PDB file of C-alpha atoms and ligand atoms in Angstrom:
ATOM      1  CA  UNK A   1      -7.922 -12.686   9.058  1.00 86.00           C
ATOM      2  CA  UNK A   2      -6.733 -14.709   6.082  1.00 87.00           C
ATOM      3  CA  UNK A   3      -7.664 -13.423   2.640  1.00 90.00           C
ATOM      4  CA  UNK A   4      -7.911  -9.743   3.665  1.00 95.00           C
ATOM      5  CA  UNK A   5      -5.194  -7.845   1.761  1.00 93.00           C
ATOM      6  CA  UNK A   6      -4.446  -4.136   1.260  1.00 95.00           C
ATOM      7  CA  UNK A   7      -6.973  -3.848  -1.588  1.00 94.00           C
ATOM      8  CA  UNK A   8      -9.793  -5.764   0.125  1.00 96.00           C
ATOM      9  CA  UNK A   9     -11.143  -2.707   1.958  1.00 95.00           C
ATOM     10  CA  UNK A  10     -12.045  -1.012  -1.305  1.00 95.00           C
ATOM     11  CA  UNK A  11     -13.474  -4.162  -2.867  1.00 95.00           C
ATOM     12  CA  UNK A  12     -15.893  -4.409   0.055  1.00 94.00           C
ATOM     13  CA  UNK A  13     -16.631  -0.803   0.916  1.00 94.00           C
ATOM     14  CA  UNK A  14     -16.066   1.467  -2.124  1.00 96.00           C
ATOM     15  CA  UNK A  15     -19.554   1.345  -3.611  1.00 92.00           C
ATOM     16  CA  UNK A  16     -21.235   3.028  -0.605  1.00 89.00           C
ATOM     17  CA  UNK A  17     -18.235   4.258   1.386  1.00 91.00           C
ATOM     18  CA  UNK A  18     -19.266   7.916   1.239  1.00 89.00           C
ATOM     19  CA  UNK A  19     -22.836   7.136   2.314  1.00 87.00           C
ATOM     20  CA  UNK A  20     -21.881   5.209   5.460  1.00 82.00           C
ATOM     21  CA  UNK A  21     -18.546   6.712   6.482  1.00 86.00           C
ATOM     22  CA  UNK A  22     -19.167  10.354   7.194  1.00 90.00           C
ATOM     23  CA  UNK A  23     -17.396  11.066  10.502  1.00 94.00           C
ATOM     24  CA  UNK A  24     -19.116  14.473  10.712  1.00 94.00           C
ATOM     25  CA  UNK A  25     -15.772  16.275  10.973  1.00 97.00           C
ATOM     26  CA  UNK A  26     -14.835  16.583   7.300  1.00 97.00           C
ATOM     27  CA  UNK A  27     -15.135  20.388   7.119  1.00 97.00           C
ATOM     28  CA  UNK A  28     -13.111  20.855  10.311  1.00 98.00           C
ATOM     29  CA  UNK A  29     -10.467  18.411   9.067  1.00 98.00           C
ATOM     30  CA  UNK A  30     -10.180  20.183   5.724  1.00 98.00           C
ATOM     31  CA  UNK A  31      -9.842  23.566   7.491  1.00 98.00           C
ATOM     32  CA  UNK A  32      -7.022  22.403   9.780  1.00 98.00           C
ATOM     33  CA  UNK A  33      -5.207  20.469   7.039  1.00 98.00           C
ATOM     34  CA  UNK A  34      -5.450  23.503   4.760  1.00 98.00           C
ATOM     35  CA  UNK A  35      -3.963  25.695   7.494  1.00 98.00           C
ATOM     36  CA  UNK A  36      -1.062  23.302   8.097  1.00 98.00           C
ATOM     37  CA  UNK A  37      -0.482  22.522   4.435  1.00 96.00           C
ATOM     38  CA  UNK A  38      -0.455  26.202   3.390  1.00 89.00           C
ATOM     39  CA  UNK A  39       1.524  26.074   0.145  1.00 89.00           C
ATOM     40  CA  UNK A  40       3.197  22.778   0.920  1.00 96.00           C
ATOM     41  CA  UNK A  41       3.339  20.034  -1.697  1.00 98.00           C
ATOM     42  CA  UNK A  42       1.188  17.399  -0.021  1.00 98.00           C
ATOM     43  CA  UNK A  43       0.707  13.627  -0.112  1.00 98.00           C
ATOM     44  CA  UNK A  44      -2.293  11.831   1.387  1.00 98.00           C
ATOM     45  CA  UNK A  45      -1.650   8.179   2.241  1.00 98.00           C
ATOM     46  CA  UNK A  46      -4.822   6.088   1.721  1.00 98.00           C
ATOM     47  CA  UNK A  47      -6.549   8.896  -0.161  1.00 98.00           C
ATOM     48  CA  UNK A  48      -9.702   6.798  -0.604  1.00 98.00           C
ATOM     49  CA  UNK A  49     -12.637   8.435  -2.365  1.00 97.00           C
ATOM     50  CA  UNK A  50     -11.109  11.896  -1.965  1.00 98.00           C
ATOM     51  CA  UNK A  51     -13.348  12.967   0.944  1.00 97.00           C
ATOM     52  CA  UNK A  52     -10.525  15.247   2.142  1.00 98.00           C
ATOM     53  CA  UNK A  53      -8.163  15.529  -0.837  1.00 98.00           C
ATOM     54  CA  UNK A  54     -10.770  16.826  -3.284  1.00 98.00           C
ATOM     55  CA  UNK A  55     -11.845  19.840  -1.163  1.00 97.00           C
ATOM     56  CA  UNK A  56      -8.167  20.590  -0.482  1.00 98.00           C
ATOM     57  CA  UNK A  57      -7.379  20.467  -4.211  1.00 97.00           C
ATOM     58  CA  UNK A  58     -10.361  22.743  -4.863  1.00 96.00           C
ATOM     59  CA  UNK A  59      -8.808  25.309  -2.498  1.00 96.00           C
ATOM     60  CA  UNK A  60      -5.672  25.198  -4.653  1.00 96.00           C
ATOM     61  CA  UNK A  61      -3.434  22.760  -2.771  1.00 97.00           C
ATOM     62  CA  UNK A  62      -1.054  20.610  -4.798  1.00 97.00           C
ATOM     63  CA  UNK A  63      -2.012  17.201  -3.459  1.00 98.00           C
ATOM     64  CA  UNK A  64      -1.040  13.672  -4.500  1.00 98.00           C
ATOM     65  CA  UNK A  65      -2.358  10.379  -3.207  1.00 98.00           C
ATOM     66  CA  UNK A  66      -1.639   6.708  -2.693  1.00 98.00           C
ATOM     67  CA  UNK A  67      -4.275   4.048  -2.187  1.00 98.00           C
ATOM     68  CA  UNK A  68      -4.294   0.267  -2.518  1.00 98.00           C
ATOM     69  CA  UNK A  69      -7.793   0.185  -3.972  1.00 98.00           C
ATOM     70  CA  UNK A  70      -8.642   0.979  -7.610  1.00 98.00           C
ATOM     71  CA  UNK A  71     -12.332   0.847  -6.579  1.00 97.00           C
ATOM     72  CA  UNK A  72     -11.919   3.632  -3.997  1.00 98.00           C
ATOM     73  CA  UNK A  73      -9.929   5.731  -6.468  1.00 98.00           C
ATOM     74  CA  UNK A  74     -12.639   5.202  -9.120  1.00 98.00           C
ATOM     75  CA  UNK A  75     -15.073   6.868  -6.668  1.00 97.00           C
ATOM     76  CA  UNK A  76     -12.611   9.738  -6.196  1.00 98.00           C
ATOM     77  CA  UNK A  77     -12.488  10.228  -9.984  1.00 98.00           C
ATOM     78  CA  UNK A  78     -16.285  10.712 -10.051  1.00 97.00           C
ATOM     79  CA  UNK A  79     -16.137  13.731  -7.732  1.00 96.00           C
ATOM     80  CA  UNK A  80     -16.005  17.164  -9.350  1.00 95.00           C
ATOM     81  CA  UNK A  81     -12.303  18.047  -9.370  1.00 94.00           C
ATOM     82  CA  UNK A  82     -11.277  14.467  -8.597  1.00 97.00           C
ATOM     83  CA  UNK A  83     -10.139  13.565 -12.100  1.00 97.00           C
ATOM     84  CA  UNK A  84      -6.878  15.505 -12.023  1.00 96.00           C
ATOM     85  CA  UNK A  85      -5.436  14.546  -8.633  1.00 98.00           C
ATOM     86  CA  UNK A  86      -2.356  12.329  -9.217  1.00 98.00           C
ATOM     87  CA  UNK A  87      -2.919   9.007  -7.427  1.00 98.00           C
ATOM     88  CA  UNK A  88      -0.643   5.956  -7.305  1.00 97.00           C
ATOM     89  CA  UNK A  89      -2.136   2.559  -6.642  1.00 97.00           C
ATOM     90  CA  UNK A  90       0.032   0.893  -4.010  1.00 97.00           C
ATOM     91  CA  UNK A  91       0.595  -0.050  -0.409  1.00 97.00           C
ATOM     92  CA  UNK A  92       0.895   2.914   1.948  1.00 97.00           C
ATOM     93  CA  UNK A  93       3.478   0.984   3.991  1.00 97.00           C
ATOM     94  CA  UNK A  94       5.805   1.190   0.961  1.00 95.00           C
ATOM     95  CA  UNK A  95       5.044   4.820   0.027  1.00 89.00           C
ATOM     96  CA  UNK A  96       6.277   3.907  -3.435  1.00 91.00           C
ATOM     97  CA  UNK A  97       5.982   7.272  -5.174  1.00 94.00           C
ATOM     98  CA  UNK A  98       8.380   9.554  -7.008  1.00 92.00           C
ATOM     99  CA  UNK A  99       9.370  12.924  -5.645  1.00 94.00           C
ATOM    100  CA  UNK A 100       9.493  14.506  -2.234  1.00 97.00           C
ATOM    101  CA  UNK A 101       6.814  16.286  -0.218  1.00 98.00           C
ATOM    102  CA  UNK A 102       6.480  19.036   2.361  1.00 98.00           C
ATOM    103  CA  UNK A 103       3.483  17.501   4.099  1.00 98.00           C
ATOM    104  CA  UNK A 104       2.215  13.901   4.333  1.00 98.00           C
ATOM    105  CA  UNK A 105      -0.952  12.882   6.169  1.00 98.00           C
ATOM    106  CA  UNK A 106      -2.742   9.649   7.052  1.00 98.00           C
ATOM    107  CA  UNK A 107      -6.122  10.086   8.728  1.00 98.00           C
ATOM    108  CA  UNK A 108      -9.435   8.486   9.736  1.00 98.00           C
ATOM    109  CA  UNK A 109      -7.671   5.730  11.759  1.00 98.00           C
ATOM    110  CA  UNK A 110      -6.187   4.273   8.581  1.00 98.00           C
ATOM    111  CA  UNK A 111      -2.757   3.615  10.128  1.00 98.00           C
ATOM    112  CA  UNK A 112      -4.575   0.795  11.941  1.00 98.00           C
ATOM    113  CA  UNK A 113      -5.471  -0.858   8.614  1.00 98.00           C
ATOM    114  CA  UNK A 114      -1.812  -1.926   8.556  1.00 98.00           C
ATOM    115  CA  UNK A 115      -2.094  -5.052  10.618  1.00 97.00           C
ATOM    116  CA  UNK A 116       1.342  -5.465  12.148  1.00 97.00           C
ATOM    117  CA  UNK A 117       3.581  -3.173  14.155  1.00 98.00           C
ATOM    118  CA  UNK A 118       6.295  -3.751  11.526  1.00 98.00           C
ATOM    119  CA  UNK A 119       4.092  -2.494   8.689  1.00 98.00           C
ATOM    120  CA  UNK A 120       3.064   0.542  10.730  1.00 98.00           C
ATOM    121  CA  UNK A 121       6.718   1.363  11.483  1.00 98.00           C
ATOM    122  CA  UNK A 122       7.594   0.829   7.809  1.00 98.00           C
ATOM    123  CA  UNK A 123       4.863   3.279   6.836  1.00 98.00           C
ATOM    124  CA  UNK A 124       6.317   5.945   9.141  1.00 98.00           C
ATOM    125  CA  UNK A 125       9.851   5.284   7.889  1.00 98.00           C
ATOM    126  CA  UNK A 126       8.936   5.384   4.213  1.00 97.00           C
ATOM    127  CA  UNK A 127       6.776   8.485   4.689  1.00 97.00           C
ATOM    128  CA  UNK A 128       9.664  10.164   6.491  1.00 98.00           C
ATOM    129  CA  UNK A 129      12.075   9.477   3.615  1.00 97.00           C
ATOM    130  CA  UNK A 130       9.646  11.228   1.230  1.00 97.00           C
ATOM    131  CA  UNK A 131       9.594  14.342   3.423  1.00 98.00           C
ATOM    132  CA  UNK A 132      11.753  17.388   2.811  1.00 97.00           C
ATOM    133  CA  UNK A 133      13.928  18.667   5.667  1.00 95.00           C
ATOM    134  CA  UNK A 134      11.158  20.925   7.034  1.00 95.00           C
ATOM    135  CA  UNK A 135       8.453  18.414   6.170  1.00 97.00           C
ATOM    136  CA  UNK A 136       5.487  17.571   8.421  1.00 98.00           C
ATOM    137  CA  UNK A 137       3.609  14.316   8.954  1.00 98.00           C
ATOM    138  CA  UNK A 138       0.092  14.208  10.423  1.00 98.00           C
ATOM    139  CA  UNK A 139      -1.876  11.270  11.790  1.00 98.00           C
ATOM    140  CA  UNK A 140      -5.504  11.153  12.976  1.00 98.00           C
ATOM    141  CA  UNK A 141      -6.503   8.071  14.972  1.00 98.00           C
ATOM    142  CA  UNK A 142      -8.854   7.016  17.745  1.00 98.00           C
ATOM    143  CA  UNK A 143      -7.567   6.317  21.229  1.00 98.00           C
ATOM    144  CA  UNK A 144      -8.243   2.603  21.795  1.00 97.00           C
ATOM    145  CA  UNK A 145     -11.068   1.921  24.266  1.00 95.00           C
ATOM    146  CA  UNK A 146     -10.874  -1.648  25.501  1.00 96.00           C
ATOM    147  CA  UNK A 147     -13.917  -1.215  27.764  1.00 96.00           C
ATOM    148  CA  UNK A 148     -16.135  -2.054  24.785  1.00 94.00           C
ATOM    149  CA  UNK A 149     -14.906  -5.675  24.835  1.00 97.00           C
ATOM    150  CA  UNK A 150     -16.281  -8.261  27.256  1.00 96.00           C
ATOM    151  CA  UNK A 151     -14.332 -11.535  27.331  1.00 97.00           C
ATOM    152  CA  UNK A 152     -12.435 -10.367  24.255  1.00 97.00           C
ATOM    153  CA  UNK A 153     -15.473  -9.797  22.044  1.00 98.00           C
ATOM    154  CA  UNK A 154     -18.578  -7.712  21.428  1.00 98.00           C
ATOM    155  CA  UNK A 155     -21.773  -7.873  19.415  1.00 98.00           C
ATOM    156  CA  UNK A 156     -23.688  -4.651  18.853  1.00 97.00           C
ATOM    157  CA  UNK A 157     -26.688  -3.738  16.793  1.00 98.00           C
ATOM    158  CA  UNK A 158     -26.135  -0.783  14.483  1.00 93.00           C
ATOM    159  CA  UNK A 159     -29.559  -0.568  12.896  1.00 93.00           C
ATOM    160  CA  UNK A 160     -32.848  -2.460  12.814  1.00 97.00           C
ATOM    161  CA  UNK A 161     -35.611  -2.070  10.236  1.00 97.00           C
ATOM    162  CA  UNK A 162     -38.891  -3.887   9.561  1.00 97.00           C
ATOM    163  CA  UNK A 163     -37.094  -6.415   7.374  1.00 97.00           C
ATOM    164  CA  UNK A 164     -33.427  -5.876   8.119  1.00 98.00           C
ATOM    165  CA  UNK A 165     -30.756  -5.703  10.788  1.00 98.00           C
ATOM    166  CA  UNK A 166     -27.202  -4.429  10.748  1.00 95.00           C
ATOM    167  CA  UNK A 167     -25.047  -6.063  13.400  1.00 98.00           C
ATOM    168  CA  UNK A 168     -21.367  -5.557  14.172  1.00 97.00           C
ATOM    169  CA  UNK A 169     -19.317  -8.279  15.841  1.00 98.00           C
ATOM    170  CA  UNK A 170     -15.686  -8.112  16.938  1.00 98.00           C
ATOM    171  CA  UNK A 171     -12.987 -10.316  18.398  1.00 98.00           C
ATOM    172  CA  UNK A 172     -10.136  -8.688  20.302  1.00 98.00           C
ATOM    173  CA  UNK A 173      -6.592 -10.009  20.781  1.00 98.00           C
ATOM    174  CA  UNK A 174      -5.015  -7.908  23.517  1.00 97.00           C
ATOM    175  CA  UNK A 175      -1.522  -9.334  22.998  1.00 97.00           C
ATOM    176  CA  UNK A 176      -1.401  -8.555  19.282  1.00 97.00           C
ATOM    177  CA  UNK A 177      -3.458  -5.336  19.696  1.00 98.00           C
ATOM    178  CA  UNK A 178      -5.727  -6.526  16.924  1.00 98.00           C
ATOM    179  CA  UNK A 179      -9.483  -6.450  16.428  1.00 98.00           C
ATOM    180  CA  UNK A 180     -11.271  -8.422  13.739  1.00 98.00           C
ATOM    181  CA  UNK A 181     -14.613  -6.805  12.965  1.00 97.00           C
ATOM    182  CA  UNK A 182     -17.366  -8.451  10.988  1.00 97.00           C
ATOM    183  CA  UNK A 183     -20.239  -6.198   9.908  1.00 96.00           C
ATOM    184  CA  UNK A 184     -23.296  -8.273   9.041  1.00 97.00           C
ATOM    185  CA  UNK A 185     -26.141  -6.793   7.021  1.00 95.00           C
ATOM    186  CA  UNK A 186     -29.223  -9.017   7.013  1.00 97.00           C
ATOM    187  CA  UNK A 187     -32.152  -8.329   4.712  1.00 97.00           C
ATOM    188  CA  UNK A 188     -34.984 -10.393   3.227  1.00 96.00           C
ATOM    189  CA  UNK A 189     -32.877 -11.004   0.141  1.00 97.00           C
ATOM    190  CA  UNK A 190     -29.786 -12.270   1.954  1.00 98.00           C
ATOM    191  CA  UNK A 191     -26.893 -11.633   4.281  1.00 98.00           C
ATOM    192  CA  UNK A 192     -23.846  -9.569   3.457  1.00 96.00           C
ATOM    193  CA  UNK A 193     -20.588  -9.819   5.384  1.00 96.00           C
ATOM    194  CA  UNK A 194     -18.089  -6.992   5.468  1.00 95.00           C
ATOM    195  CA  UNK A 195     -15.033  -7.793   7.601  1.00 97.00           C
ATOM    196  CA  UNK A 196     -12.400  -5.320   8.761  1.00 97.00           C
ATOM    197  CA  UNK A 197      -9.255  -6.419  10.621  1.00 98.00           C
ATOM    198  CA  UNK A 198      -7.208  -3.703  12.346  1.00 98.00           C
ATOM    199  CA  UNK A 199      -4.181  -3.340  14.590  1.00 98.00           C
ATOM    200  CA  UNK A 200      -4.594  -0.441  17.014  1.00 98.00           C
ATOM    201  CA  UNK A 201      -1.897   1.538  18.792  1.00 98.00           C
ATOM    202  CA  UNK A 202      -1.968   4.092  21.597  1.00 98.00           C
ATOM    203  CA  UNK A 203      -0.582   7.575  21.006  1.00 98.00           C
ATOM    204  CA  UNK A 204       2.608   6.750  22.942  1.00 98.00           C
ATOM    205  CA  UNK A 205       3.387   3.819  20.633  1.00 98.00           C
ATOM    206  CA  UNK A 206       2.660   5.954  17.593  1.00 98.00           C
ATOM    207  CA  UNK A 207       5.136   8.554  18.917  1.00 98.00           C
ATOM    208  CA  UNK A 208       7.731   5.799  19.241  1.00 98.00           C
ATOM    209  CA  UNK A 209       7.118   4.682  15.642  1.00 98.00           C
ATOM    210  CA  UNK A 210       7.608   8.294  14.605  1.00 98.00           C
ATOM    211  CA  UNK A 211      10.827   8.493  16.604  1.00 98.00           C
ATOM    212  CA  UNK A 212      12.168   5.364  14.875  1.00 98.00           C
ATOM    213  CA  UNK A 213      11.455   7.132  11.603  1.00 98.00           C
ATOM    214  CA  UNK A 214      13.344  10.289  12.608  1.00 98.00           C
ATOM    215  CA  UNK A 215      10.212  12.286  13.452  1.00 98.00           C
ATOM    216  CA  UNK A 216       9.255  14.055  16.669  1.00 98.00           C
ATOM    217  CA  UNK A 217       5.921  15.213  17.988  1.00 98.00           C
ATOM    218  CA  UNK A 218       5.285  18.893  17.293  1.00 98.00           C
ATOM    219  CA  UNK A 219       1.606  19.196  18.294  1.00 98.00           C
ATOM    220  CA  UNK A 220      -1.199  16.942  19.430  1.00 98.00           C
ATOM    221  CA  UNK A 221      -4.875  17.878  19.630  1.00 98.00           C
ATOM    222  CA  UNK A 222      -7.966  16.033  20.830  1.00 98.00           C
ATOM    223  CA  UNK A 223     -10.060  17.199  17.878  1.00 98.00           C
ATOM    224  CA  UNK A 224      -9.798  18.754  14.435  1.00 98.00           C
ATOM    225  CA  UNK A 225     -10.687  22.097  16.070  1.00 98.00           C
ATOM    226  CA  UNK A 226      -7.531  21.903  18.192  1.00 98.00           C
ATOM    227  CA  UNK A 227      -9.176  20.915  21.501  1.00 98.00           C
ATOM    228  CA  UNK A 228      -6.478  20.067  24.059  1.00 98.00           C
ATOM    229  CA  UNK A 229      -5.541  16.378  24.097  1.00 98.00           C
ATOM    230  CA  UNK A 230      -6.303  14.962  27.566  1.00 98.00           C
ATOM    231  CA  UNK A 231      -6.690  11.625  29.331  1.00 97.00           C
ATOM    232  CA  UNK A 232     -10.338  11.506  28.248  1.00 97.00           C
ATOM    233  CA  UNK A 233      -9.802  12.352  24.556  1.00 98.00           C
ATOM    234  CA  UNK A 234     -11.372   9.794  22.255  1.00 98.00           C
ATOM    235  CA  UNK A 235      -9.134  10.647  19.311  1.00 98.00           C
ATOM    236  CA  UNK A 236      -5.974  12.536  18.476  1.00 98.00           C
ATOM    237  CA  UNK A 237      -4.646  14.592  15.641  1.00 98.00           C
ATOM    238  CA  UNK A 238      -0.863  14.380  15.897  1.00 98.00           C
ATOM    239  CA  UNK A 239       1.615  16.472  13.948  1.00 98.00           C
ATOM    240  CA  UNK A 240       5.241  15.372  13.595  1.00 98.00           C
ATOM    241  CA  UNK A 241       8.305  17.151  12.271  1.00 98.00           C
ATOM    242  CA  UNK A 242      11.772  15.894  11.394  1.00 96.00           C
ATOM    243  CA  UNK A 243      13.821  15.300  14.555  1.00 92.00           C
ATOM    244  CA  UNK A 244      16.343  18.078  15.190  1.00 82.00           C
TER     245      UNK A 244
HETATM  246  C1  SAM B   1     -11.139   4.560   6.106  1.00 53.74           C
HETATM  247  S1  SAM B   1     -10.673   4.772   4.398  1.00 53.74           S
HETATM  248  C2  SAM B   1      -9.985   6.418   4.505  1.00 53.74           C
HETATM  249  C3  SAM B   1     -10.039   7.153   3.182  1.00 53.74           C
HETATM  250  C4  SAM B   1      -9.719   8.629   3.270  1.00 53.74           C
HETATM  251  N1  SAM B   1      -8.369   8.875   3.773  1.00 53.74           N
HETATM  252  C5  SAM B   1     -10.730   9.353   4.149  1.00 53.74           C
HETATM  253  O1  SAM B   1     -10.311   9.940   5.139  1.00 53.74           O
HETATM  254  O2  SAM B   1     -11.918   9.320   3.820  1.00 53.74           O
HETATM  255  C6  SAM B   1      -9.301   3.709   4.291  1.00 53.74           C
HETATM  256  C7  SAM B   1      -8.578   3.721   2.973  1.00 53.74           C
HETATM  257  O3  SAM B   1      -7.339   3.060   3.152  1.00 53.74           O
HETATM  258  C8  SAM B   1      -7.066   2.311   1.999  1.00 53.74           C
HETATM  259  N2  SAM B   1      -6.094   1.296   2.394  1.00 53.74           N
HETATM  260  C9  SAM B   1      -6.254   0.287   3.277  1.00 53.74           C
HETATM  261  N3  SAM B   1      -5.104  -0.405   3.418  1.00 53.74           N
HETATM  262  C10 SAM B   1      -4.198   0.191   2.593  1.00 53.74           C
HETATM  263  C11 SAM B   1      -2.821  -0.033   2.297  1.00 53.74           C
HETATM  264  N4  SAM B   1      -2.132  -1.010   2.886  1.00 53.74           N
HETATM  265  N5  SAM B   1      -2.216   0.787   1.417  1.00 53.74           N
HETATM  266  C12 SAM B   1      -2.876   1.795   0.817  1.00 53.74           C
HETATM  267  N6  SAM B   1      -4.182   2.058   1.054  1.00 53.74           N
HETATM  268  C13 SAM B   1      -4.827   1.270   1.932  1.00 53.74           C
HETATM  269  C14 SAM B   1      -8.416   1.777   1.569  1.00 53.74           C
HETATM  270  O4  SAM B   1      -8.421   1.338   0.223  1.00 53.74           O
HETATM  271  C15 SAM B   1      -9.275   3.002   1.824  1.00 53.74           C
HETATM  272  O5  SAM B   1      -9.312   3.824   0.703  1.00 53.74           O
END
């Protein structure tokens, strides 16, 4: 999708991101991340509006962030406690930040916002170089479900009102493992388009990216409450450690 760069997500979604993007698992995610992070100096890649980082900072965690979008970070700054979290504006594939960390995490499927396998591998490699010897890296992502596509596409209605409709369309490229979404909001006053291109990966490929970056799988769960990961899990929370 030409014209969609690392900062485009925030330009399109920041203003009402928190209203429309509540996965319903924020408290559980914060609890598990807090448990894993303990007193570890932590970095969140793609920190966004601080949905997760702000509650962690409020519990006393030293947490830093990277995000490509000044608009998303401006929303983070508005949250109570969000003003003092150190955030670098940059591409998470580069992890261009000073210092080293004991824990790095990248959640809410955001690895897939990097739209090539190379960029995803680069993200793992650069995150790994920022990790101390006993450092941990955590990813949360959905397990791709190709059954939602018919003839490489879908159209689904998200919401209808008396004078509005919210429709999501998608085109799937199975060879590139990419999906280009277009979310279309139609009201009496006009139509708004909000695209989102992603490149998905299955857990096994993600493990291989980790391996290339000198990381090995330590734990994998099928939920933030540590449900076992099985063949029917819709998502995974995967924890990596430096390869021995
Ligand atoms: C789905 S939001 C997740 C935000 C936050 N981690 C959360 O869980 O609520 C995706 C975030 O990734 C950021 N993002 C997308 N591509 C990026 C890139 N290449 N480098 C850094 N941030 C990026 C967007 O600006 C946005 O803040």
